[in-house]
XYZ file of C-alpha atoms in Angstrom:
712
model
C 120.107 119.218 88.027
C 122.155 120.213 91.055
C 124.804 117.896 92.335
C 124.361 118.885 95.943
C 120.926 117.323 96.483
C 122.141 114.147 94.844
C 124.943 113.673 97.299
C 122.829 114.651 100.265
C 119.910 112.405 99.477
C 122.064 109.401 98.731
C 124.077 109.802 101.911
C 121.121 110.477 104.159
C 119.094 107.519 102.958
C 122.042 105.180 103.046
C 120.875 103.118 105.978
C 118.678 103.335 109.038
C 120.935 101.002 111.046
C 124.054 102.545 112.607
C 127.276 100.818 111.567
C 130.725 100.377 113.098
C 132.748 102.934 111.208
C 135.891 102.324 113.273
C 136.485 98.956 111.582
C 137.213 99.521 107.867
C 137.427 95.821 107.082
C 134.067 95.216 108.748
C 132.452 97.728 106.392
C 133.658 95.693 103.434
C 132.406 92.486 105.038
C 129.000 94.054 105.679
C 128.846 95.279 102.112
C 129.516 91.787 100.771
C 127.154 90.087 103.229
C 124.366 92.533 102.371
C 124.736 91.694 98.691
C 124.580 87.956 99.444
C 121.446 88.468 101.568
C 119.776 90.521 98.827
C 120.531 87.953 96.142
C 119.325 85.158 98.428
C 116.013 86.916 99.007
C 115.596 87.557 95.304
C 116.028 83.812 94.807
C 113.583 83.013 97.639
C 110.918 85.220 96.059
C 111.281 84.078 92.469
C 112.801 80.630 91.845
C 113.038 78.941 95.231
C 110.981 75.870 96.200
C 112.103 75.887 99.843
C 109.373 75.715 102.474
C 108.214 79.029 103.919
C 109.387 78.027 107.403
C 112.906 77.368 106.137
C 113.006 80.681 104.301
C 111.736 82.478 107.407
C 114.463 80.803 109.459
C 117.134 81.863 106.962
C 115.639 85.376 106.930
C 116.070 85.535 110.707
C 119.586 84.080 110.600
C 120.829 86.377 107.845
C 119.432 89.584 109.295
C 120.424 88.504 112.786
C 124.020 88.260 111.560
C 123.798 91.631 109.820
C 122.247 93.250 112.879
C 124.900 91.818 115.196
C 127.682 93.158 112.975
C 126.038 96.508 112.204
C 124.673 97.566 115.586
C 127.090 97.078 118.510
C 125.853 95.437 121.690
C 127.535 98.147 123.746
C 129.156 101.449 122.909
C 132.709 101.673 124.215
C 135.491 104.120 123.498
C 138.446 101.931 124.433
C 140.122 99.943 121.667
C 140.229 96.773 123.759
C 136.588 97.036 124.744
C 135.572 97.690 121.161
C 137.397 94.577 119.954
C 135.816 92.467 122.706
C 132.315 93.709 121.865
C 132.948 93.030 118.187
C 134.099 89.485 118.951
C 130.974 88.835 121.027
C 128.756 90.290 118.303
C 130.345 88.064 115.676
C 129.592 85.014 117.847
C 125.986 86.170 118.378
C 125.488 86.729 114.657
C 126.869 83.309 113.818
C 124.654 81.817 116.532
C 121.579 83.321 114.843
C 122.633 81.799 111.549
C 123.298 78.503 113.321
C 119.772 78.485 114.795
C 118.379 78.810 111.285
C 120.452 75.947 109.915
C 119.545 73.789 112.918
C 115.830 74.136 112.186
C 116.407 73.227 108.536
C 118.598 70.241 109.369
C 116.688 68.777 112.321
C 113.038 69.657 111.637
C 112.214 66.121 110.465
C 113.917 64.623 113.520
C 111.753 66.760 115.798
C 108.562 65.569 114.121
C 109.815 61.948 114.265
C 110.095 62.315 118.063
C 106.477 63.441 118.235
C 107.623 67.045 118.788
C 109.260 66.086 122.105
C 112.258 68.303 122.750
C 115.799 67.022 122.846
C 118.489 68.908 124.728
C 119.609 70.557 121.485
C 116.025 71.689 120.763
C 115.887 73.407 124.148
C 119.229 75.125 123.610
C 118.497 76.299 120.065
C 114.961 77.578 120.719
C 116.009 79.470 123.856
C 119.032 80.882 122.014
C 116.871 82.012 119.078
C 114.422 83.788 121.413
C 117.198 85.464 123.378
C 118.927 86.599 120.196
C 115.857 88.106 118.537
C 115.008 89.991 121.742
C 118.570 91.304 121.957
C 118.550 92.378 118.323
C 115.192 94.101 118.859
C 116.664 95.955 121.841
C 119.531 97.207 119.698
C 117.381 98.415 116.827
C 114.147 99.607 118.488
C 114.871 100.000 122.217
C 113.715 98.159 125.321
C 109.951 98.360 124.919
C 109.388 95.575 122.371
C 111.676 93.017 124.095
C 110.008 93.684 127.442
C 106.572 93.376 125.870
C 107.591 90.024 124.349
C 108.870 88.779 127.715
C 105.607 89.785 129.385
C 103.604 88.041 126.649
C 105.622 84.803 126.714
C 105.646 84.527 130.501
C 101.890 85.199 130.525
C 101.376 82.081 128.405
C 103.755 79.885 130.382
C 103.520 81.188 133.915
C 101.558 84.081 135.344
C 98.446 83.885 133.155
C 97.048 81.125 135.396
C 97.107 83.495 138.360
C 95.042 86.146 136.578
C 91.357 86.135 137.419
C 88.504 87.162 135.148
C 88.395 87.271 131.365
C 92.164 87.566 130.993
C 92.919 84.395 132.908
C 94.778 81.705 130.936
C 95.407 78.133 132.161
C 98.889 78.156 130.675
C 101.140 76.043 128.479
C 104.399 74.381 129.428
C 107.653 75.972 128.317
C 108.304 73.229 125.791
C 105.078 74.102 123.964
C 105.754 77.826 124.232
C 109.220 77.469 122.738
C 107.944 75.161 120.004
C 105.231 77.644 119.022
C 107.686 80.535 119.221
C 110.430 79.148 117.001
C 110.718 75.519 115.953
C 107.070 75.092 115.005
C 107.130 77.742 112.306
C 104.863 80.103 114.249
C 105.838 83.133 116.291
C 109.180 84.381 114.994
C 108.806 82.398 111.776
C 105.070 82.881 111.271
C 102.983 84.997 108.923
C 104.597 88.323 109.905
C 108.071 86.969 109.093
C 106.782 85.700 105.737
C 105.490 89.178 104.953
C 108.896 90.550 105.926
C 111.034 88.379 103.614
C 108.633 88.577 100.697
C 106.606 91.762 100.177
C 108.463 94.142 102.476
C 111.986 93.190 101.460
C 111.232 93.276 97.756
C 109.687 96.741 97.871
C 112.384 98.174 100.126
C 114.928 96.792 97.672
C 112.944 98.417 94.845
C 113.097 101.734 96.692
C 116.848 101.346 97.211
C 117.385 100.786 93.489
C 115.352 103.902 92.723
C 117.334 105.987 95.199
C 120.682 104.665 93.978
C 119.746 105.333 90.359
C 119.099 108.985 91.234
C 115.300 108.955 91.433
C 115.370 110.642 94.844
C 117.077 113.660 93.380
C 114.657 113.678 90.455
C 111.684 113.617 92.833
C 112.950 116.643 94.756
C 113.804 118.564 91.597
C 110.410 117.720 90.112
C 108.706 118.958 93.267
C 110.709 122.176 93.210
C 109.855 123.020 89.631
C 106.198 121.994 90.010
C 105.501 123.840 93.242
C 108.433 126.147 93.846
C 106.968 129.198 92.114
C 103.618 129.161 93.942
C 102.956 131.323 96.973
C 104.779 129.512 99.761
C 106.323 127.273 97.110
C 109.065 125.685 99.265
C 106.369 124.424 101.632
C 104.560 122.776 98.750
C 107.883 121.304 97.629
C 108.192 119.638 101.043
C 104.684 118.209 100.763
C 105.063 117.056 97.169
C 108.553 115.585 97.503
C 107.745 113.833 100.789
C 104.695 112.248 99.214
C 106.637 110.991 96.217
C 109.681 109.890 98.223
C 107.543 108.263 100.911
C 105.638 106.276 98.298
C 108.784 104.195 97.751
C 110.871 104.641 100.924
C 108.270 103.349 103.394
C 109.956 105.069 106.358
C 108.885 108.440 107.728
C 112.204 109.125 109.467
C 114.223 108.259 106.349
C 111.801 110.402 104.364
C 112.360 113.328 106.726
C 116.150 113.262 106.669
C 116.367 112.692 102.917
C 114.027 115.466 101.804
C 114.162 117.684 104.890
C 117.812 118.632 104.463
C 116.733 120.379 101.267
C 113.161 121.516 101.927
C 113.537 122.880 105.469
C 116.319 125.367 104.548
C 114.298 126.350 101.453
C 111.213 127.041 103.580
C 113.190 129.068 106.082
C 114.800 131.110 103.307
C 111.369 131.853 101.848
C 110.177 133.292 105.141
C 108.458 130.405 106.928
C 109.086 130.192 110.707
C 111.711 127.480 111.394
C 109.431 125.473 113.697
C 106.633 125.509 111.138
C 109.045 124.392 108.415
C 110.127 121.424 110.532
C 106.501 120.621 111.398
C 105.473 120.601 107.740
C 108.320 118.261 106.813
C 107.483 115.903 109.686
C 103.769 115.850 108.880
C 104.381 115.391 105.162
C 106.950 112.638 105.746
C 104.487 110.832 108.000
C 102.059 110.881 105.100
C 104.634 109.024 103.034
C 103.660 105.864 104.926
C 100.071 106.374 103.796
C 100.965 106.711 100.121
C 100.989 103.576 97.943
C 102.716 101.434 96.884
C 104.869 100.626 99.955
C 102.956 102.307 102.818
C 105.669 101.385 105.308
C 104.868 97.650 104.964
C 101.285 98.380 106.026
C 99.734 97.463 102.681
C 101.306 94.006 102.737
C 100.332 93.276 106.332
C 96.819 94.545 105.683
C 96.492 92.333 102.619
C 97.621 89.341 104.687
C 95.217 90.073 107.561
C 92.169 90.807 105.435
C 92.883 88.356 102.589
C 92.127 91.231 100.216
C 94.446 91.654 97.252
C 97.373 94.030 97.564
C 96.217 95.856 94.429
C 92.836 96.541 96.046
C 94.508 97.829 99.204
C 96.714 100.344 97.411
C 93.809 101.286 95.131
C 91.563 102.378 97.993
C 94.487 103.967 99.884
C 95.463 106.417 97.127
C 92.598 108.917 97.391
C 92.722 109.303 101.206
C 96.520 109.720 101.020
C 96.092 112.505 98.455
C 93.522 114.142 100.732
C 95.994 114.035 103.619
C 98.775 115.710 101.633
C 96.374 118.389 100.452
C 95.400 119.034 104.077
C 99.073 119.637 104.916
C 99.332 121.891 101.860
C 96.426 123.948 103.233
C 98.439 124.720 106.368
C 101.325 125.740 104.100
C 99.111 128.072 102.057
C 97.675 129.768 105.154
C 101.069 130.205 106.826
C 102.552 131.506 103.570
C 99.933 134.259 103.419
C 100.297 135.060 107.105
C 104.127 135.098 107.077
C 104.319 136.624 103.602
C 106.521 133.679 102.647
C 105.932 134.205 98.970
C 109.252 134.858 97.348
C 111.589 132.216 95.964
C 114.633 133.059 93.900
C 113.833 132.290 90.260
C 117.111 130.502 89.660
C 116.438 128.104 92.547
C 113.417 126.549 90.847
C 114.439 124.500 87.777
C 112.369 124.398 84.635
C 109.910 121.518 84.364
C 110.950 120.662 80.805
C 114.592 120.390 81.821
C 113.815 118.180 84.801
C 111.553 115.869 82.816
C 114.035 115.705 79.964
C 116.775 114.661 82.343
C 114.767 112.253 84.464
C 111.616 111.049 82.687
C 113.035 107.525 82.704
C 112.693 107.426 86.525
C 108.922 107.246 86.065
C 109.129 104.079 83.963
C 109.724 101.654 86.882
C 106.612 102.946 88.674
C 104.587 102.453 85.483
C 106.025 98.951 85.112
C 105.166 98.141 88.735
C 101.551 99.243 88.431
C 101.160 97.527 85.054
C 102.554 94.253 86.425
C 100.144 94.362 89.351
C 97.171 95.082 87.100
C 98.252 92.306 84.718
C 98.015 89.836 87.597
C 101.554 89.257 88.825
C 101.982 88.789 92.573
C 103.421 91.811 94.412
C 106.786 90.057 94.847
C 107.106 89.248 91.156
C 105.896 92.729 90.240
C 108.554 94.241 92.514
C 111.202 91.997 90.955
C 110.226 93.090 87.458
C 110.207 96.722 88.621
C 113.734 96.339 90.046
C 114.970 95.096 86.678
C 113.157 97.984 84.984
C 115.052 100.472 87.204
C 118.334 99.148 85.829
C 117.073 99.147 82.243
C 115.580 102.633 82.592
C 118.866 103.969 83.943
C 120.509 103.019 80.658
C 118.354 105.717 79.063
C 119.994 108.379 81.224
C 123.398 110.023 81.206
C 124.370 108.011 84.305
C 123.438 104.376 83.652
C 123.707 101.940 86.538
C 126.996 100.085 86.329
C 127.634 96.683 87.957
C 129.129 98.577 90.892
C 125.995 100.719 91.245
C 123.803 97.601 91.130
C 125.855 96.000 93.908
C 125.586 99.213 95.939
C 121.808 99.207 95.478
C 121.607 95.574 96.624
C 123.659 96.405 99.709
C 121.678 99.585 100.395
C 118.337 97.793 100.251
C 119.502 95.060 102.610
C 120.951 97.498 105.145
C 117.772 99.580 105.026
C 115.858 96.393 105.838
C 117.759 95.409 108.998
C 115.612 97.297 111.504
C 112.352 96.399 109.765
C 113.232 92.708 109.490
C 114.175 92.379 113.160
C 111.075 94.338 114.166
C 108.659 92.189 112.176
C 110.260 88.914 113.288
C 110.022 90.001 116.927
C 106.445 91.249 116.686
C 105.513 87.803 115.406
C 106.028 86.542 118.973
C 103.361 88.921 120.282
C 100.936 88.074 117.495
C 101.432 84.373 118.229
C 100.608 84.894 121.911
C 97.486 86.847 121.014
C 96.244 84.091 118.694
C 97.218 81.280 121.085
C 95.462 82.720 124.134
C 92.442 84.232 122.359
C 93.183 87.501 124.121
C 92.450 89.374 120.903
C 88.799 88.312 120.939
C 88.598 89.178 124.621
C 90.033 92.613 124.019
C 87.647 93.213 121.125
C 84.674 92.272 123.303
C 85.925 94.611 126.032
C 86.239 97.499 123.581
C 82.691 96.871 122.397
C 81.480 96.701 125.992
C 83.309 99.865 127.078
C 81.997 101.737 124.056
C 78.442 100.617 124.748
C 77.977 99.752 121.098
C 78.975 103.281 120.012
C 81.164 103.339 116.938
C 82.425 106.846 117.715
C 83.522 105.918 121.255
C 85.188 102.811 119.848
C 87.220 104.982 117.479
C 88.235 107.252 120.368
C 89.352 104.251 122.437
C 91.361 102.860 119.532
C 92.972 106.275 118.945
C 93.992 106.495 122.622
C 95.319 102.932 122.615
C 97.243 103.684 119.407
C 98.838 106.756 120.946
C 99.888 104.816 124.054
C 101.293 101.924 122.034
C 103.044 104.369 119.725
C 105.076 105.711 122.647
C 106.987 102.432 122.735
C 106.329 100.688 119.448
C 107.289 101.734 115.917
C 104.366 102.485 113.617
C 104.284 99.115 111.859
C 104.443 97.190 115.136
C 101.726 99.386 116.654
C 99.464 98.668 113.691
C 100.080 94.914 113.894
C 99.360 94.732 117.622
C 96.379 97.077 117.581
C 94.965 95.553 114.415
C 95.143 92.081 115.954
C 93.428 93.267 119.129
C 90.809 95.741 117.966
C 90.090 95.287 114.253
C 87.448 92.566 114.895
C 85.568 94.871 117.267
C 85.643 97.806 114.862
C 84.610 95.604 111.933
C 81.739 94.137 113.940
C 80.382 97.547 114.931
C 80.612 98.823 111.350
C 78.742 95.761 110.081
C 76.221 96.250 112.892
C 75.521 99.821 111.734
C 75.099 98.669 108.126
C 72.606 96.038 109.266
C 70.689 98.628 111.276
C 70.291 100.734 108.139
C 68.836 97.751 106.278
C 66.374 97.065 109.085
C 65.320 100.709 109.272
C 64.734 100.764 105.510
C 62.905 97.428 105.547
C 65.332 96.032 102.950
C 66.600 92.965 104.810
C 67.354 90.166 102.293
C 65.259 87.023 102.466
C 68.173 84.781 103.432
C 68.866 87.006 106.448
C 65.260 86.663 107.594
C 65.948 82.961 108.075
C 68.427 83.849 110.835
C 65.723 85.843 112.601
C 63.307 82.952 112.170
C 65.736 80.697 114.048
C 66.824 83.205 116.691
C 63.658 85.285 117.212
C 60.571 83.957 115.328
C 58.324 86.608 116.878
C 60.252 89.334 115.039
C 59.407 88.190 111.503
C 56.317 90.366 111.208
C 58.254 93.509 112.149
C 60.767 92.835 109.373
C 58.194 93.430 106.665
C 58.140 97.227 107.049
C 60.550 100.102 107.737
C 61.142 100.955 111.396
C 62.819 103.624 113.519
C 66.350 103.298 114.858
C 65.282 102.328 118.394
C 63.059 99.499 117.128
C 65.849 98.244 114.832
C 68.287 98.135 117.744
C 65.808 96.285 119.945
C 65.160 93.784 117.173
C 68.835 93.194 116.541
C 69.526 92.838 120.266
C 67.446 89.642 120.459
C 69.782 87.875 118.005
C 72.362 85.851 119.994
C 76.029 86.717 119.493
C 76.649 83.279 117.991
C 74.309 84.155 115.099
C 75.692 87.664 114.452
C 78.465 86.739 112.019
C 76.082 84.535 110.025
C 73.539 87.342 109.960
C 76.113 89.787 108.605
C 77.116 87.331 105.869
C 73.510 86.769 104.831
C 72.376 90.405 105.028
C 75.370 92.214 103.547
C 77.005 91.614 100.168
C 80.523 90.120 100.020
C 81.825 93.405 98.572
C 80.331 95.370 101.468
C 81.826 93.038 104.063
C 85.210 93.155 102.350
C 85.226 96.933 102.258
C 84.137 97.121 105.903
C 87.060 94.895 106.872
C 89.485 96.980 104.808
C 88.042 100.178 106.293
C 88.482 98.847 109.845
C 92.135 98.028 109.217
C 92.715 101.262 107.318
C 91.364 103.280 110.260
C 93.730 101.515 112.654
C 96.652 101.887 110.255
C 96.058 105.627 109.907
C 95.659 106.158 113.646
C 98.870 104.210 114.294
C 100.780 106.894 112.372
C 100.094 109.528 115.028
C 103.064 108.470 117.150
C 105.314 109.948 114.438
C 104.109 113.455 115.184
C 102.492 113.318 118.629
C 104.518 114.280 121.723
C 106.059 113.069 123.934
C 107.492 110.445 121.534
C 107.545 111.654 117.926
C 110.730 110.547 116.201
C 109.821 112.036 112.821
C 109.226 115.463 114.354
C 112.450 115.155 116.364
C 114.397 114.364 113.186
C 112.940 117.443 111.495
C 113.681 119.561 114.582
C 117.327 118.481 114.447
C 117.586 119.716 110.848
C 115.772 122.995 111.591
C 117.587 123.488 114.937
C 114.294 124.066 116.764
C 113.027 122.820 120.170
C 112.039 119.173 119.807
C 108.856 119.147 121.888
C 107.474 122.405 120.471
C 108.240 121.146 116.977
C 106.345 117.972 117.858
C 103.245 119.935 118.819
C 103.473 121.940 115.598
C 103.732 118.751 113.526
C 100.806 117.260 115.487
C 98.648 120.257 114.604
C 99.592 120.159 110.928
C 98.888 116.395 110.740
C 95.243 116.798 111.796
C 94.174 114.853 108.711
C 95.328 111.695 110.529
C 92.300 112.042 112.804
C 89.714 113.538 110.453
C 90.123 111.403 107.320
C 89.722 107.987 109.052
C 86.226 109.082 110.078
C 85.372 109.179 106.382
C 86.414 105.516 106.050
C 83.748 104.600 108.584
C 80.827 106.865 107.718
C 81.252 107.666 104.034
C 81.919 105.795 100.770
C 85.372 107.375 100.354
C 87.028 103.958 99.957
C 84.032 101.713 99.316
C 81.700 103.583 96.969
C 81.390 104.000 93.242
C 83.887 106.312 91.509
C 81.278 109.099 91.498
C 80.535 108.645 95.212
C 84.220 108.582 96.086
C 84.902 111.715 94.027
C 81.956 113.520 95.628
C 83.070 112.684 99.159
C 86.641 113.663 98.299
C 85.640 117.054 96.887
C 83.448 118.108 99.809
C 85.883 116.650 102.355
C 88.678 118.717 100.807
C 86.824 121.981 101.433
C 85.496 120.740 104.764
C 89.025 120.087 106.036
C 90.136 123.459 104.643
C 87.387 125.154 106.655
C 88.400 123.378 109.869
C 92.055 124.297 109.313
C 91.000 127.924 108.785
C 89.181 127.742 112.111
C 92.253 126.329 113.837
C 94.544 128.959 112.327
C 92.110 131.902 112.351
C 93.303 132.756 108.870
C 92.487 132.153 105.214
C 93.730 134.738 102.735
C 93.550 137.242 105.575
C 92.997 137.116 109.323
C 89.438 136.074 110.246
C 87.297 137.845 112.859
C 86.641 135.714 115.951
C 83.020 134.972 115.033
C 83.959 133.969 111.488
C 86.736 131.776 112.846
C 84.269 129.953 115.075
C 81.847 129.598 112.170
C 84.465 127.678 110.184
C 84.081 124.608 112.407
C 80.350 123.998 111.820
C 80.771 124.909 108.138
C 83.534 122.326 107.802
C 81.529 119.747 109.742
C 78.573 120.353 107.429
C 80.640 119.152 104.473
C 82.233 116.262 106.381
C 79.230 114.953 108.327
C 77.673 111.819 106.773
C 74.131 113.209 106.595
C 73.619 111.976 103.036
C 72.079 115.265 101.884
C 73.810 116.836 98.883
C 71.973 120.118 99.500
C 73.638 120.495 102.915
C 77.050 119.789 101.407
C 76.446 122.455 98.763
C 75.280 124.894 101.460
C 78.465 124.317 103.453
C 80.574 124.764 100.326
C 78.784 128.002 99.425
C 79.344 129.414 102.928
C 83.014 128.490 102.849
C 83.641 129.899 99.372
C 81.886 133.102 100.414
C 84.192 133.391 103.415
C 87.205 132.652 101.206
C 86.240 135.409 98.756
C 85.681 137.871 101.603
C 89.067 136.962 103.063
C 90.825 137.392 99.708
C 89.229 140.807 99.226
C 90.184 141.841 102.765
C 93.746 140.721 102.097
C 93.986 142.774 98.902
C 92.555 145.809 100.685
C 95.068 145.486 103.529
C 97.934 145.051 101.062
C 96.946 148.153 99.079
C 96.762 150.183 102.287
C 100.416 149.457 103.109
C 102.637 152.200 101.641
C 105.358 150.989 99.277
C 108.801 151.043 100.834
């Protein structure tokens, strides 16, 4: 294996948080502090009996200190100014840690006073809020702090002046501060608990894998598996980004770690530079869709839906594979069009050699999956997997030494700084949404604007996701949008399922009791199948208060669970579009910097290549891709694969050869025929036959054109 990728990957993935390099002693302090924080969190997640609120407070204090020391408040070039900023940052970091210890030490005293604030309570809670907003500004920009300020002042001040459905009578500042910090909600609520448990443990697991050399193994494995195909370097980018993203959980980190290798390879093979950057950005975005980490999305989704983490990653795997194959289709088409077919033989290592030198890197992933299947919680499973990384490294030529283990602990903690601050801060917004009930109001408004149309609802959510994504990181956008719109989407999906039962005349007996209470005159109509209009009219007479009960009585628990997962999965997928959609697309910008291409044009290229982000979520809603039997899921997957290929051919005007204009236009209805949820296998087979016929014609035309070119 080459030494160059090893050094590059390890350096590039070192940390997402910028650090003060001008203070050598501070680097050593940060290294030691990061190790202490990692060991503390390992203790919290395995042996600790501390209350969750106390652990959340310590999580905030520790990462607040690390953030203050790692990311300067201001950038200054003068030595005196730099020392002053550092001194202020040290005080701010210690203040964050002090706020945590205050809550632990004086929580009982607060309850003994009947939750009436003392002067110290006011000072500490205000300080904690100000600090977390400042740390969020340093790590993610101004948007999230400003959004938090708007949300908090809405509850305490200006909400009472708003008329209509968004009016809120208001709470006093004492209550707002209590709910935001000291009460164990807001900053220290469920989102913070997800941060210090699931997210930290899996990011630490990823850091151990990277430090042990697994990142290099992944890239080498991708190169030998895909490097010799037509357009092989493009497939290497897709394959390696999928594997690296499955453990890194960050699309930007994924881009810079794999892109420094794959983008030059693609350019050398003949791919246009902008296309190479777009492929890397689109593929790296897909890394957040690939289990087990999913950029913290799987853990948050499991918490919101109360569905097991193992179920979440189980249903997420097949759609993620479909997405990466859709990116690979763009690579295949561009490879044929650009004649990017040739890769130097010596650049692609032999599979046997790579597996012989790195097969042990696969063991921790096997251990992780086995532990989850056996029944361990995700945090325990991650802890066992971390230990297995160390043990597995002893089977290699470069076993992890105590120094390497300490470096992995430090690396995982530093990689967590931005995510920890982000999740703690977003907890404030989630708390405001739950306190004011604005989430239910927003869901009702979406339903009203959409007029009961599921398709229009999806369009509205996609637009809202794109707007939120301009200012919020992906995980934060999913949390906010999921809190606001998931109930509406879930309700409309359940509504459509109920309509199908009414139209088929298969309404369960227990659900008929709801109709007997709400609309007795409708009982006779329930005894026979009916058309869609009659079913809608019948369902419209059921009051909204009875709807949730009707869904529970008419639909099986498995169906309701899968509908809820599908609703959140749709929102999670759509929230990824900000990575590759201009004007704000950080992943595409990172790839453009490596490829030295125009940022905005690269963003549009990545947006085009990532079209699966918009197509595949439709299958969650209208097909059994994530909720059916294994045979149903495989059938949907197979036809969707060719359907997406047909649509991509229509977008590109190319398959194995350039398509005539009329054939290019025909690709869209052919693709839709295989993707549309008509429920007719014959139509799917017809669409597949038409596409395969076009593919064969295109391949023959390509061979004819190639034979007509005289040899040089």
